[in-house]
mmCIF file of C-alpha atoms in Angstrom:
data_model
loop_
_atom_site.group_PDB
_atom_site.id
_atom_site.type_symbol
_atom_site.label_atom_id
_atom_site.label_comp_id
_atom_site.label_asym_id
_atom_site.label_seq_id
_atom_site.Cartn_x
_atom_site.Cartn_y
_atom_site.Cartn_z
ATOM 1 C CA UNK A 1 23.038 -19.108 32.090
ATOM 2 C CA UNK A 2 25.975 -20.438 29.739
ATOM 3 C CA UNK A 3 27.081 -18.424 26.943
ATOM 4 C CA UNK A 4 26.682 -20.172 23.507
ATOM 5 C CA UNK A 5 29.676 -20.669 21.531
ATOM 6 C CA UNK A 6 30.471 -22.028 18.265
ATOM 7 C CA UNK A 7 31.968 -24.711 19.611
ATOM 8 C CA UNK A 8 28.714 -25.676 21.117
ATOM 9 C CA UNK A 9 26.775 -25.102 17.769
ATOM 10 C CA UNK A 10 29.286 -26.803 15.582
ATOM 11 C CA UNK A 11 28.960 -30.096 17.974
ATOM 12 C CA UNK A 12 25.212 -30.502 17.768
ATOM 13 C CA UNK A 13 25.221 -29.814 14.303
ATOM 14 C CA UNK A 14 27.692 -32.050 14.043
ATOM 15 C CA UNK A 15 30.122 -30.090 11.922
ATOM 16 C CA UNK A 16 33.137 -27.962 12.119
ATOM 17 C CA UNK A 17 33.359 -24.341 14.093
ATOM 18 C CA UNK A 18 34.682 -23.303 10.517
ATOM 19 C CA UNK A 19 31.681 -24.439 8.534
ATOM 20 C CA UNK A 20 29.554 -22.561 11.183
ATOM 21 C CA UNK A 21 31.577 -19.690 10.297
ATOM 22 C CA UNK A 22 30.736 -19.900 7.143
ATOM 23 C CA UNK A 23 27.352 -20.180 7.395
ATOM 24 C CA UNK A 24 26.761 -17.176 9.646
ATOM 25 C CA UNK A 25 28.844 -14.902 7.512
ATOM 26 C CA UNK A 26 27.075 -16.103 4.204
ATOM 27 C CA UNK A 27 29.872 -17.964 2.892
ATOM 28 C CA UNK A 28 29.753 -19.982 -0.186
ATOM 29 C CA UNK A 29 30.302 -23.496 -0.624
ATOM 30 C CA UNK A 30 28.751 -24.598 2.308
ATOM 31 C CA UNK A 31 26.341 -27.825 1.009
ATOM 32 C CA UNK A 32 22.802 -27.189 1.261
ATOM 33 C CA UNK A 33 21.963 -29.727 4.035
ATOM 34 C CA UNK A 34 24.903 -28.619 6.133
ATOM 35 C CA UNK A 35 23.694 -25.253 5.432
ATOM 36 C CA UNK A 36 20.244 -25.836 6.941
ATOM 37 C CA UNK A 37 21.195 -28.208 9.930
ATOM 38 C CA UNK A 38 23.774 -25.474 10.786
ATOM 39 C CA UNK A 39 20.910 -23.024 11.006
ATOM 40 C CA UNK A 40 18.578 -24.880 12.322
ATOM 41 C CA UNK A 41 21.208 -25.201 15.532
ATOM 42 C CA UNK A 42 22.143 -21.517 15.635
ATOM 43 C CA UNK A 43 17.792 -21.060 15.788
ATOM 44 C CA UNK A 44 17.827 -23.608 18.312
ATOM 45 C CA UNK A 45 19.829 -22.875 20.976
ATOM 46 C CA UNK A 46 19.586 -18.750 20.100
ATOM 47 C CA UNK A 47 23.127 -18.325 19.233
ATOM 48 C CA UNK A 48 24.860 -14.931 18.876
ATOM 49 C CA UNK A 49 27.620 -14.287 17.206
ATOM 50 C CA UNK A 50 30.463 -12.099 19.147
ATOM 51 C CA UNK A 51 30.616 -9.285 17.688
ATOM 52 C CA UNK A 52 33.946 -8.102 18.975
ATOM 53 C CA UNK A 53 35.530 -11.468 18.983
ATOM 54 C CA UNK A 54 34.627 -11.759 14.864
ATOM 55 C CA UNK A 55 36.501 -8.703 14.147
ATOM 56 C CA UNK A 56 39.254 -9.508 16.198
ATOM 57 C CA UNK A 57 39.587 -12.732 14.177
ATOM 58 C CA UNK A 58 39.201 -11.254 11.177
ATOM 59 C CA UNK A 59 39.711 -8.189 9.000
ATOM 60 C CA UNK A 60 35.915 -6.994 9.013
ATOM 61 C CA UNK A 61 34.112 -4.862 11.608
ATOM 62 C CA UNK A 62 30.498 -7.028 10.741
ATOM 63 C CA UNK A 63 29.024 -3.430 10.651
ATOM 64 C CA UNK A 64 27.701 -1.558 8.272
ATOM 65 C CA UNK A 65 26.412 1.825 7.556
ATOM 66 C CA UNK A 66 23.254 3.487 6.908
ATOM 67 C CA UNK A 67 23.970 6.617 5.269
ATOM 68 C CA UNK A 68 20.537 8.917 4.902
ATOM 69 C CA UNK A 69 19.263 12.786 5.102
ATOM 70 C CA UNK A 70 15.930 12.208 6.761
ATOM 71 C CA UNK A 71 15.716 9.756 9.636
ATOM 72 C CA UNK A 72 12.886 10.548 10.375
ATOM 73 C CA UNK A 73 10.870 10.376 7.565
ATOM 74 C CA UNK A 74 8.614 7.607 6.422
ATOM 75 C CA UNK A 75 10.164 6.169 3.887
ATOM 76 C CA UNK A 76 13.783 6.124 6.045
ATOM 77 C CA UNK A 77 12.014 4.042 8.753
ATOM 78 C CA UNK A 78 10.969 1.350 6.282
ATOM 79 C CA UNK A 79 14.384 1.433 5.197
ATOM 80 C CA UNK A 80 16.024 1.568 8.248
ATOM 81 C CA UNK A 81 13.762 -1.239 9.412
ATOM 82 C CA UNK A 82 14.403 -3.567 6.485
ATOM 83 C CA UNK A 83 18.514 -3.390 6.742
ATOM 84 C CA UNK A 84 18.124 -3.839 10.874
ATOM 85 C CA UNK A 85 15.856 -6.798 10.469
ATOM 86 C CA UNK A 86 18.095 -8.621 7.590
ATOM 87 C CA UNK A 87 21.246 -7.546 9.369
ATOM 88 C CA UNK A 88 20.086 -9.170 12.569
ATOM 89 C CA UNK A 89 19.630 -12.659 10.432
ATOM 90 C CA UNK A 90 23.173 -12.342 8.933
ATOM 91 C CA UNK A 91 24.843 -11.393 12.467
ATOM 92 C CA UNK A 92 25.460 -7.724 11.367
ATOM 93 C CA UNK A 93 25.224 -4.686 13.050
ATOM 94 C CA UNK A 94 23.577 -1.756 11.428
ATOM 95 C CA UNK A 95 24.647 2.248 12.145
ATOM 96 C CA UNK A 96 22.897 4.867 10.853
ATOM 97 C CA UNK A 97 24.510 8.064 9.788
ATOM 98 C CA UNK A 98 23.059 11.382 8.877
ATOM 99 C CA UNK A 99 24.054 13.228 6.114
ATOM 100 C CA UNK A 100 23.525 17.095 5.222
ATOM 101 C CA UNK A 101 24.904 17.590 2.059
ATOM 102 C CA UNK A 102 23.986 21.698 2.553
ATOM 103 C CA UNK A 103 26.657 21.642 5.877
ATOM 104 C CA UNK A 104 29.865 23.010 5.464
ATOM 105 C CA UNK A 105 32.163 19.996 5.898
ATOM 106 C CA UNK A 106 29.408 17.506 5.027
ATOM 107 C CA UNK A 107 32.287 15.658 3.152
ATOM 108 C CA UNK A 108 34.620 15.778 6.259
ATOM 109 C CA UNK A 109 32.252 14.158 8.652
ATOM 110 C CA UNK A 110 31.819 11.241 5.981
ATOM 111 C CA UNK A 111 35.549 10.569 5.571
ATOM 112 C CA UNK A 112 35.255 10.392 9.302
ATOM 113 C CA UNK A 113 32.588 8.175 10.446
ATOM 114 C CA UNK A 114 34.161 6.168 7.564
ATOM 115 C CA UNK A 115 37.339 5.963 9.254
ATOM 116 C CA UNK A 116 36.557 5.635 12.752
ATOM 117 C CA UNK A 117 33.726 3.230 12.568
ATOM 118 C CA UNK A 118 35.520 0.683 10.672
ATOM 119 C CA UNK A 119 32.653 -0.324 8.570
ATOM 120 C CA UNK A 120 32.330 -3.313 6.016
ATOM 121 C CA UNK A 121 30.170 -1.715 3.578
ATOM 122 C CA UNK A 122 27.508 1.217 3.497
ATOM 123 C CA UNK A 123 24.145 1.272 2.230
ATOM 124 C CA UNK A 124 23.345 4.913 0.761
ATOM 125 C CA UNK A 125 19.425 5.447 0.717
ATOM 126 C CA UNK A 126 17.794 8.263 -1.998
ATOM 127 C CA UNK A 127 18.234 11.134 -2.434
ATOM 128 C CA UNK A 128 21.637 11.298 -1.972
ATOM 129 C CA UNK A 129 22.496 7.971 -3.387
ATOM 130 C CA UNK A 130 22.401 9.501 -6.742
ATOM 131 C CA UNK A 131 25.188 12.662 -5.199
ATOM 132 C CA UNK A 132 28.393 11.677 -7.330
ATOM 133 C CA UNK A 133 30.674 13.355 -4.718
ATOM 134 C CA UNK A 134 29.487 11.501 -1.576
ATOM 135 C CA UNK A 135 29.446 8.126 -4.112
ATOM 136 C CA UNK A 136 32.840 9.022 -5.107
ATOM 137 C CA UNK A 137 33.700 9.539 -0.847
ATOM 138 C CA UNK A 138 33.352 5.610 -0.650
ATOM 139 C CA UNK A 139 35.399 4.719 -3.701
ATOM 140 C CA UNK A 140 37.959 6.506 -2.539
ATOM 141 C CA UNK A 141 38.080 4.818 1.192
ATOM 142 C CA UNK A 142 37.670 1.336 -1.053
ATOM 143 C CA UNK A 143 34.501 0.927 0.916
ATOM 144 C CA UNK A 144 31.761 -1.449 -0.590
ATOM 145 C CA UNK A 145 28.357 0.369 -1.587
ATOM 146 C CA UNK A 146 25.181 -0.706 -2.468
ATOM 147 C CA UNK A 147 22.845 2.212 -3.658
ATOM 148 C CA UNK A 148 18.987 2.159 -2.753
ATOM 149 C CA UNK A 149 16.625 3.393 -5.698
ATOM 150 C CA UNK A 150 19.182 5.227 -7.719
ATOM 151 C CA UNK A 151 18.246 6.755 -11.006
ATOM 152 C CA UNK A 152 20.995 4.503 -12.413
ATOM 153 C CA UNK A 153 23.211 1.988 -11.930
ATOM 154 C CA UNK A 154 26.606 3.214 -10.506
ATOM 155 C CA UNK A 155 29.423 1.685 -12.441
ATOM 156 C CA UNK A 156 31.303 0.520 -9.549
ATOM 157 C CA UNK A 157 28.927 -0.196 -6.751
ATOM 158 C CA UNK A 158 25.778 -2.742 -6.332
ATOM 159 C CA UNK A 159 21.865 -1.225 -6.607
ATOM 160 C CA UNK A 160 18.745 -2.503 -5.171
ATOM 161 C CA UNK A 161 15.843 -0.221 -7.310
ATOM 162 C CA UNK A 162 12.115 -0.656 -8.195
ATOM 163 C CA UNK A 163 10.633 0.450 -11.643
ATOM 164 C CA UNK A 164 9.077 3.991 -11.036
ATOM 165 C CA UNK A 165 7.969 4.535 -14.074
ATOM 166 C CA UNK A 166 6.389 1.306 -14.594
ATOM 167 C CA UNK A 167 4.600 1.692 -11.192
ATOM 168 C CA UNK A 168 3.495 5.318 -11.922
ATOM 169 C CA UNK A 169 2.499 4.145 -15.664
ATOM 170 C CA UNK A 170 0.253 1.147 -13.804
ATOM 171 C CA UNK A 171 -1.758 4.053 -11.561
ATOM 172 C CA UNK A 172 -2.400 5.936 -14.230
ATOM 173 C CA UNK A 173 -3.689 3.750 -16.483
ATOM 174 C CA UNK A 174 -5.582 2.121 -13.642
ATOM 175 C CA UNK A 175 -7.901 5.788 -13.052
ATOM 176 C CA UNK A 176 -8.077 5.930 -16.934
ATOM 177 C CA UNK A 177 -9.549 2.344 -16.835
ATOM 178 C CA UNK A 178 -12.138 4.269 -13.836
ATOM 179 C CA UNK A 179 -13.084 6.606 -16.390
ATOM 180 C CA UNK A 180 -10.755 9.489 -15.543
ATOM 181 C CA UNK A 181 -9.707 11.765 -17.942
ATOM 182 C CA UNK A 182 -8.897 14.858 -15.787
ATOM 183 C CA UNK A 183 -5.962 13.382 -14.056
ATOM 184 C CA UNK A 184 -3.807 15.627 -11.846
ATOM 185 C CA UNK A 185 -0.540 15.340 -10.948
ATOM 186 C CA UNK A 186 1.485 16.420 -7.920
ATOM 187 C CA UNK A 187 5.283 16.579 -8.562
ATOM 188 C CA UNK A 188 7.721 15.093 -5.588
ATOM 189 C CA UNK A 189 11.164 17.132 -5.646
ATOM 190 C CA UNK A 190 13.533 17.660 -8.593
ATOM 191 C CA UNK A 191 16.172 16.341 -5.923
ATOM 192 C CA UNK A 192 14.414 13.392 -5.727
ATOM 193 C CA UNK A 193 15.162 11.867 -8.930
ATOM 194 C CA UNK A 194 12.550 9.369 -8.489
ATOM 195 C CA UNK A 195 10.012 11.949 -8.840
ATOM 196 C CA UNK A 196 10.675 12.923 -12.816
ATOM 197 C CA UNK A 197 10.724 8.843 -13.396
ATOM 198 C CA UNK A 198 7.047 9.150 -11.515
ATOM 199 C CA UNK A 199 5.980 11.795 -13.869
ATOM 200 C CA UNK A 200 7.062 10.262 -16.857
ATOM 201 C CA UNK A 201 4.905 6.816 -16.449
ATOM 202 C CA UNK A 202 2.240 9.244 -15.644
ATOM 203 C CA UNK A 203 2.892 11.183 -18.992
ATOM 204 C CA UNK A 204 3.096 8.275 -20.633
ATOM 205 C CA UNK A 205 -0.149 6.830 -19.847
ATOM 206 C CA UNK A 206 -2.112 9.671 -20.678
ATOM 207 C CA UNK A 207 -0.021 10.066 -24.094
ATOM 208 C CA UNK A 208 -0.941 6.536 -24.850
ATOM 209 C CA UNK A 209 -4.675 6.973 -23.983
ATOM 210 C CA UNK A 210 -4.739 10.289 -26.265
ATOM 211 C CA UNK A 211 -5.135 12.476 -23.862
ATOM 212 C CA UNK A 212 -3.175 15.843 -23.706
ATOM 213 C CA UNK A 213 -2.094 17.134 -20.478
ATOM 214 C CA UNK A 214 -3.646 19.953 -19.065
ATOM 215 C CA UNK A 215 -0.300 21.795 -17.781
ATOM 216 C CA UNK A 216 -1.982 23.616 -15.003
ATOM 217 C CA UNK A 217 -3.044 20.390 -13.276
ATOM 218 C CA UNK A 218 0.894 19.558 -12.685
ATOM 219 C CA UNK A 219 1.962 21.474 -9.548
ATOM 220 C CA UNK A 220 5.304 20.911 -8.210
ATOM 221 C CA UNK A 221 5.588 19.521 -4.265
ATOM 222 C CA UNK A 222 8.086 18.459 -1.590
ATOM 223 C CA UNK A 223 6.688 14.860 -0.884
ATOM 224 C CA UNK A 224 5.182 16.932 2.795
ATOM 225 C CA UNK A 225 1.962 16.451 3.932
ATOM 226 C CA UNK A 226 1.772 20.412 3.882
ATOM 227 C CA UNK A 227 2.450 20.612 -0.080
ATOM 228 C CA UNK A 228 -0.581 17.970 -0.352
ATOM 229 C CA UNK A 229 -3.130 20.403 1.496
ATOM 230 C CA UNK A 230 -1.737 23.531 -0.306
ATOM 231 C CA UNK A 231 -1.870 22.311 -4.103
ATOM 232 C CA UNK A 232 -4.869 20.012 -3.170
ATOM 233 C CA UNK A 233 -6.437 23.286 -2.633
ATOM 234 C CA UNK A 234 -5.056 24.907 -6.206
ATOM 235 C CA UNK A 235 -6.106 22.061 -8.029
ATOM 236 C CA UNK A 236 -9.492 21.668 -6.240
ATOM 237 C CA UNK A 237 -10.494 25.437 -5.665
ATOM 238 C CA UNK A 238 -11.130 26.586 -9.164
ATOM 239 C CA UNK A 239 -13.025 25.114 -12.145
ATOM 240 C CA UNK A 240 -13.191 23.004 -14.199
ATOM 241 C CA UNK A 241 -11.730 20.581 -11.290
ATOM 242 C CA UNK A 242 -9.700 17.579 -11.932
ATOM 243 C CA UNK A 243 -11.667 13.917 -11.452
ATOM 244 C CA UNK A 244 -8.907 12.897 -9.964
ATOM 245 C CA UNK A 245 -5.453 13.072 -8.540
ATOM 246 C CA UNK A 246 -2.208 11.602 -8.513
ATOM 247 C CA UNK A 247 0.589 12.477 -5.950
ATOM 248 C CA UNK A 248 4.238 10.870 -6.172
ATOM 249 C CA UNK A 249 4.196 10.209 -2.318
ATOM 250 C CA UNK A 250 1.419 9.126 0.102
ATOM 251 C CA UNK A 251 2.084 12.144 2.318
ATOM 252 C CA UNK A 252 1.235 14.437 -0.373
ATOM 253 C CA UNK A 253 -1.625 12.375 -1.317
ATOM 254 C CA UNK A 254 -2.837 12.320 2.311
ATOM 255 C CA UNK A 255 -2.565 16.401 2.104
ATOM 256 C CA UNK A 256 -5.031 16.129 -0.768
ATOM 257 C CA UNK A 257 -7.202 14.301 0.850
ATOM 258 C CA UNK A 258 -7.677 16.783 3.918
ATOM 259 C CA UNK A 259 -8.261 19.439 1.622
ATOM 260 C CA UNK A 260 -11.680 17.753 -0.282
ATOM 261 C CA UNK A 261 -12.512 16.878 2.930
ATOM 262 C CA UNK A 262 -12.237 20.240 4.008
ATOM 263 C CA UNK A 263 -14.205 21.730 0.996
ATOM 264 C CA UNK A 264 -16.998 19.286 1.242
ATOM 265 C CA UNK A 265 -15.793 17.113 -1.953
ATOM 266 C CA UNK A 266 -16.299 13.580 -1.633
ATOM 267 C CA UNK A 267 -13.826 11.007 -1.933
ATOM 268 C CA UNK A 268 -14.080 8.814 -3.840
ATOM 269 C CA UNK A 269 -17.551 9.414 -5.072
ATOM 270 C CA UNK A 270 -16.579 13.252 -6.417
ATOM 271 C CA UNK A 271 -13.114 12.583 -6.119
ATOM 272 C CA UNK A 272 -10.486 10.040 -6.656
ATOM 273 C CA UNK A 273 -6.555 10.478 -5.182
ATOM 274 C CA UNK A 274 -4.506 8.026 -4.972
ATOM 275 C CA UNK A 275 -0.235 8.165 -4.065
ATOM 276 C CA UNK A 276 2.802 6.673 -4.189
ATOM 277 C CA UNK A 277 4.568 4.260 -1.497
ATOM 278 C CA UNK A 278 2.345 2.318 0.742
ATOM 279 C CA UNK A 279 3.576 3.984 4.008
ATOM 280 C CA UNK A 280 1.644 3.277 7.328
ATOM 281 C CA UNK A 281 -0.495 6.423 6.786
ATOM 282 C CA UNK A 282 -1.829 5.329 3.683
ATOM 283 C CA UNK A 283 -3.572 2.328 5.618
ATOM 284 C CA UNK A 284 -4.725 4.618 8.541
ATOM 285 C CA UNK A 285 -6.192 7.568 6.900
ATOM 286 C CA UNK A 286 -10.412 7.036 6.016
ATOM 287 C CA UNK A 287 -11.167 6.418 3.633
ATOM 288 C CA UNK A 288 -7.969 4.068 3.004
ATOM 289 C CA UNK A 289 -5.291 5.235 -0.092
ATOM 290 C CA UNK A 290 -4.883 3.476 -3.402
ATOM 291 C CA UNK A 291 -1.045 4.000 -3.747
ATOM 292 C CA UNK A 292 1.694 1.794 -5.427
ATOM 293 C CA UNK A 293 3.479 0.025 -2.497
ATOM 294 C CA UNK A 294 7.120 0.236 -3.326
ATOM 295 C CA UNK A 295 9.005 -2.559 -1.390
ATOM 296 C CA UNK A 296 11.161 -0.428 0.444
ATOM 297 C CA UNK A 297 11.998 -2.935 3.270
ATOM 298 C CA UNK A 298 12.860 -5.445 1.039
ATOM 299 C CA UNK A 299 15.430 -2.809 -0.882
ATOM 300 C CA UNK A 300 17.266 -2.248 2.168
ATOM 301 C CA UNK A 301 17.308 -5.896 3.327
ATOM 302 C CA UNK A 302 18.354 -6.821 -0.532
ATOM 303 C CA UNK A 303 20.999 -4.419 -0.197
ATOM 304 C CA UNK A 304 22.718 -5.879 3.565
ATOM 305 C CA UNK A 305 22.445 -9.393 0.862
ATOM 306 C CA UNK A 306 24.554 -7.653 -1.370
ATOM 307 C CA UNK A 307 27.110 -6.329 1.023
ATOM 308 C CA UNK A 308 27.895 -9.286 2.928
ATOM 309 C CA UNK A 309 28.234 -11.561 0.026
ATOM 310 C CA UNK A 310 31.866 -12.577 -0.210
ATOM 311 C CA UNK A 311 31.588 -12.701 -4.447
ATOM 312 C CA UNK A 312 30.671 -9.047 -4.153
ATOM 313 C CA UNK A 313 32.815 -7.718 -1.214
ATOM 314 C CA UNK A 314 36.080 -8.957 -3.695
ATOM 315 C CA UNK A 315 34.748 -7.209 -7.157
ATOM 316 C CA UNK A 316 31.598 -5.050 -6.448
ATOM 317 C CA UNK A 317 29.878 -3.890 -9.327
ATOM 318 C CA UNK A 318 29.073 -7.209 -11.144
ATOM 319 C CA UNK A 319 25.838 -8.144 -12.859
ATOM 320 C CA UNK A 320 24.934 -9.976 -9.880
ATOM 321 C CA UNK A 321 25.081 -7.079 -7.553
ATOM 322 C CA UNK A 322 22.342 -4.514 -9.712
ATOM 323 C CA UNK A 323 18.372 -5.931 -8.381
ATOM 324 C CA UNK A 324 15.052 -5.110 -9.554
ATOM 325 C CA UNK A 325 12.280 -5.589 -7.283
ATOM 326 C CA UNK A 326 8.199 -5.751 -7.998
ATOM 327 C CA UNK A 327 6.442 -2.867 -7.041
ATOM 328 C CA UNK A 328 2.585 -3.375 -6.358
ATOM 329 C CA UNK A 329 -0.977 -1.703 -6.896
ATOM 330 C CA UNK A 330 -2.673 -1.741 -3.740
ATOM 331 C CA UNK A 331 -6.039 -0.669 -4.396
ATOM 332 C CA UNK A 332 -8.137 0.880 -1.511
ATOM 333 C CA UNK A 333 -11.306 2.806 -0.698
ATOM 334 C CA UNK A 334 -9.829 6.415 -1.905
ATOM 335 C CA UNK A 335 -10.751 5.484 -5.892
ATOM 336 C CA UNK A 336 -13.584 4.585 -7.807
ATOM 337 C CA UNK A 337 -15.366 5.091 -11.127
ATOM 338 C CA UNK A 338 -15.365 8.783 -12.469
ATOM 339 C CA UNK A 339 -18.268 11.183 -11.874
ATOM 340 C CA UNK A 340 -20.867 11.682 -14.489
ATOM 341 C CA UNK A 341 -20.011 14.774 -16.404
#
């Protein structure tokens, strides 16, 4: 089989190689018609874009960088699978790199993949998108960022976030509309700043309903399954026993859910729990979980948008570059009206 060039797109399209560039690298000015025959072709006749030949032709690599502390964790994979599958559309390549901010030259090995991987921008996912030194490791290499679920917007990079508070504010009121008024609430990680955000919507709710707190029914976790089963089984073992609970990540949630099943309380008919995230356990565990589905996929493609727009790549930081996506309530088989007193 013939390789597929440019050339070959640009004469069935019936435009230039240089407006086909410009299409496939996300280039403005390009009109909207040209736009769409131009990709239309590219779908076509399956056209791939050299990498090695497009850096050689230009100053960018067309990679860019993953940088995350848990690859294999839930909520990386969504990530991870959100920048690969928008970076394939724009003719990117994605890398993923690992970073331990408790190793010893944690800061060296960053400065290095960032110098021998030649990258064109670099995606940091949370927690450590909200570490000021590692931020401050790309400024200084002039590298473009784009920050996933930060607690705030960095002054001099783009941001692709949800509303955690919002979302956990929307649970909460959605077990008090149930009839809940002994709500627990499991804690994620004060690394995680996402986690105090989650507790504060939760806080709020209950504040706005009148309803004070009960102290004791907020246990602090590590967003692992294992934390679920252990303060599932604080909250659940002694009296009286909360209606229901709340954990700031499925996994948690999930925990929770083992442990009334293991101490013969039924869920949801004794027992309501609900979590945080959506993630592919959520949807296999029985009975199914209520959870807020945070569009994590769509973060990570948002932020490959970002990087590889040109307006961006010459002055990041603009108003243009800071998103907000929706979250959603995804409402499931794990809640339900509360139990008689």
């Amino acid at each position: 089989m013939s390789v597929i060039t440019i050339k070959d797109v640009a004469a069935k399209a019936g435009v230039s190689a240089k407006t086909v560039s410009r299409v496939i690298n996300g280039e403005a000015h390009v009109r909207p018609e040209l736009r769409e025959r131009v990709e239309q072709v590219v779908a076509e006749l399956d056209y791939r874009p050299n990498a090695f030949a497009r850096s050689l032709s230009s100053s960018r690599s067309y990679l860019l960088g993953l940088f995350i502390d848990d690859p294999v964790s839930g909520y990386a994979a969504d990530v991870q699978h959100g920048a690969l599958m928008r970076c394939r559309e724009r003719s990117y390549h994605l890398v993923v790199e690992l970073v331990d901010l408790g190793g010893a030259d944690w800061a060296g090995q960053v400065r290095s993949s960032i110098a021998a991987l030649r990258l064109d921008g670099a995606i940091v996912a949370p927690p450590i998108c909200d570490e000021a030194a590692l931020t401050a490791l790309f400024a200084e290499a002039g590298l473009p960022m784009v920050l996933v679920a930060p607690s705030s917007k960095a002054a001099a990079s783009g941001s692709v976030r949800m509303d955690d508070r919002s979302a956990a504010r929307e649970m909460t009121d959605y077990l008090l509309g149930l009839g809940h008024r002994r709500i627990a609430f499991i804690q994620g990680p004060e690394s995680h700043r996402s986690s105090a955000r989650r507790e504060d919507g939760y806080r709020e709710a209950m504040a706005k309903a009148g309803i004070a707190v009960d102290e004791s029914t907020v246990l602090r976790g590590d967003f692992t399954f294992r934390a679920g089963l252990e303060l599932g089984e604080r909250l659940l073992s002694g009296l009286p026993r909360p209606t229901a609970i709340f954990a700031a990540n499925d996994d948690m949630a999930l925990g929770a859910l083992i442990t009334a099943m293991k101490l013969g309380i039924a869920v949801p008919e004794a027992l309501s729990i609900c979590g945080f995230d959506d993630s592919a356990s959520s949807r296999a565990a029985w009975p199914q979980l209520t959870t807020i589905r945070q569009p994590k996929a769509e973060m990570a493609g948002a932020a490959v948008d970002i990087l590889v727009n040109p307006q961006f790549r010459k002055q990041a930081g603009g108003a243009q570059s800071h998103l907000l996506l929706p979250h959603e309530l995804i409402i499931r088989g794990s809640t339900a009206i509360a139990p008689a007193r």
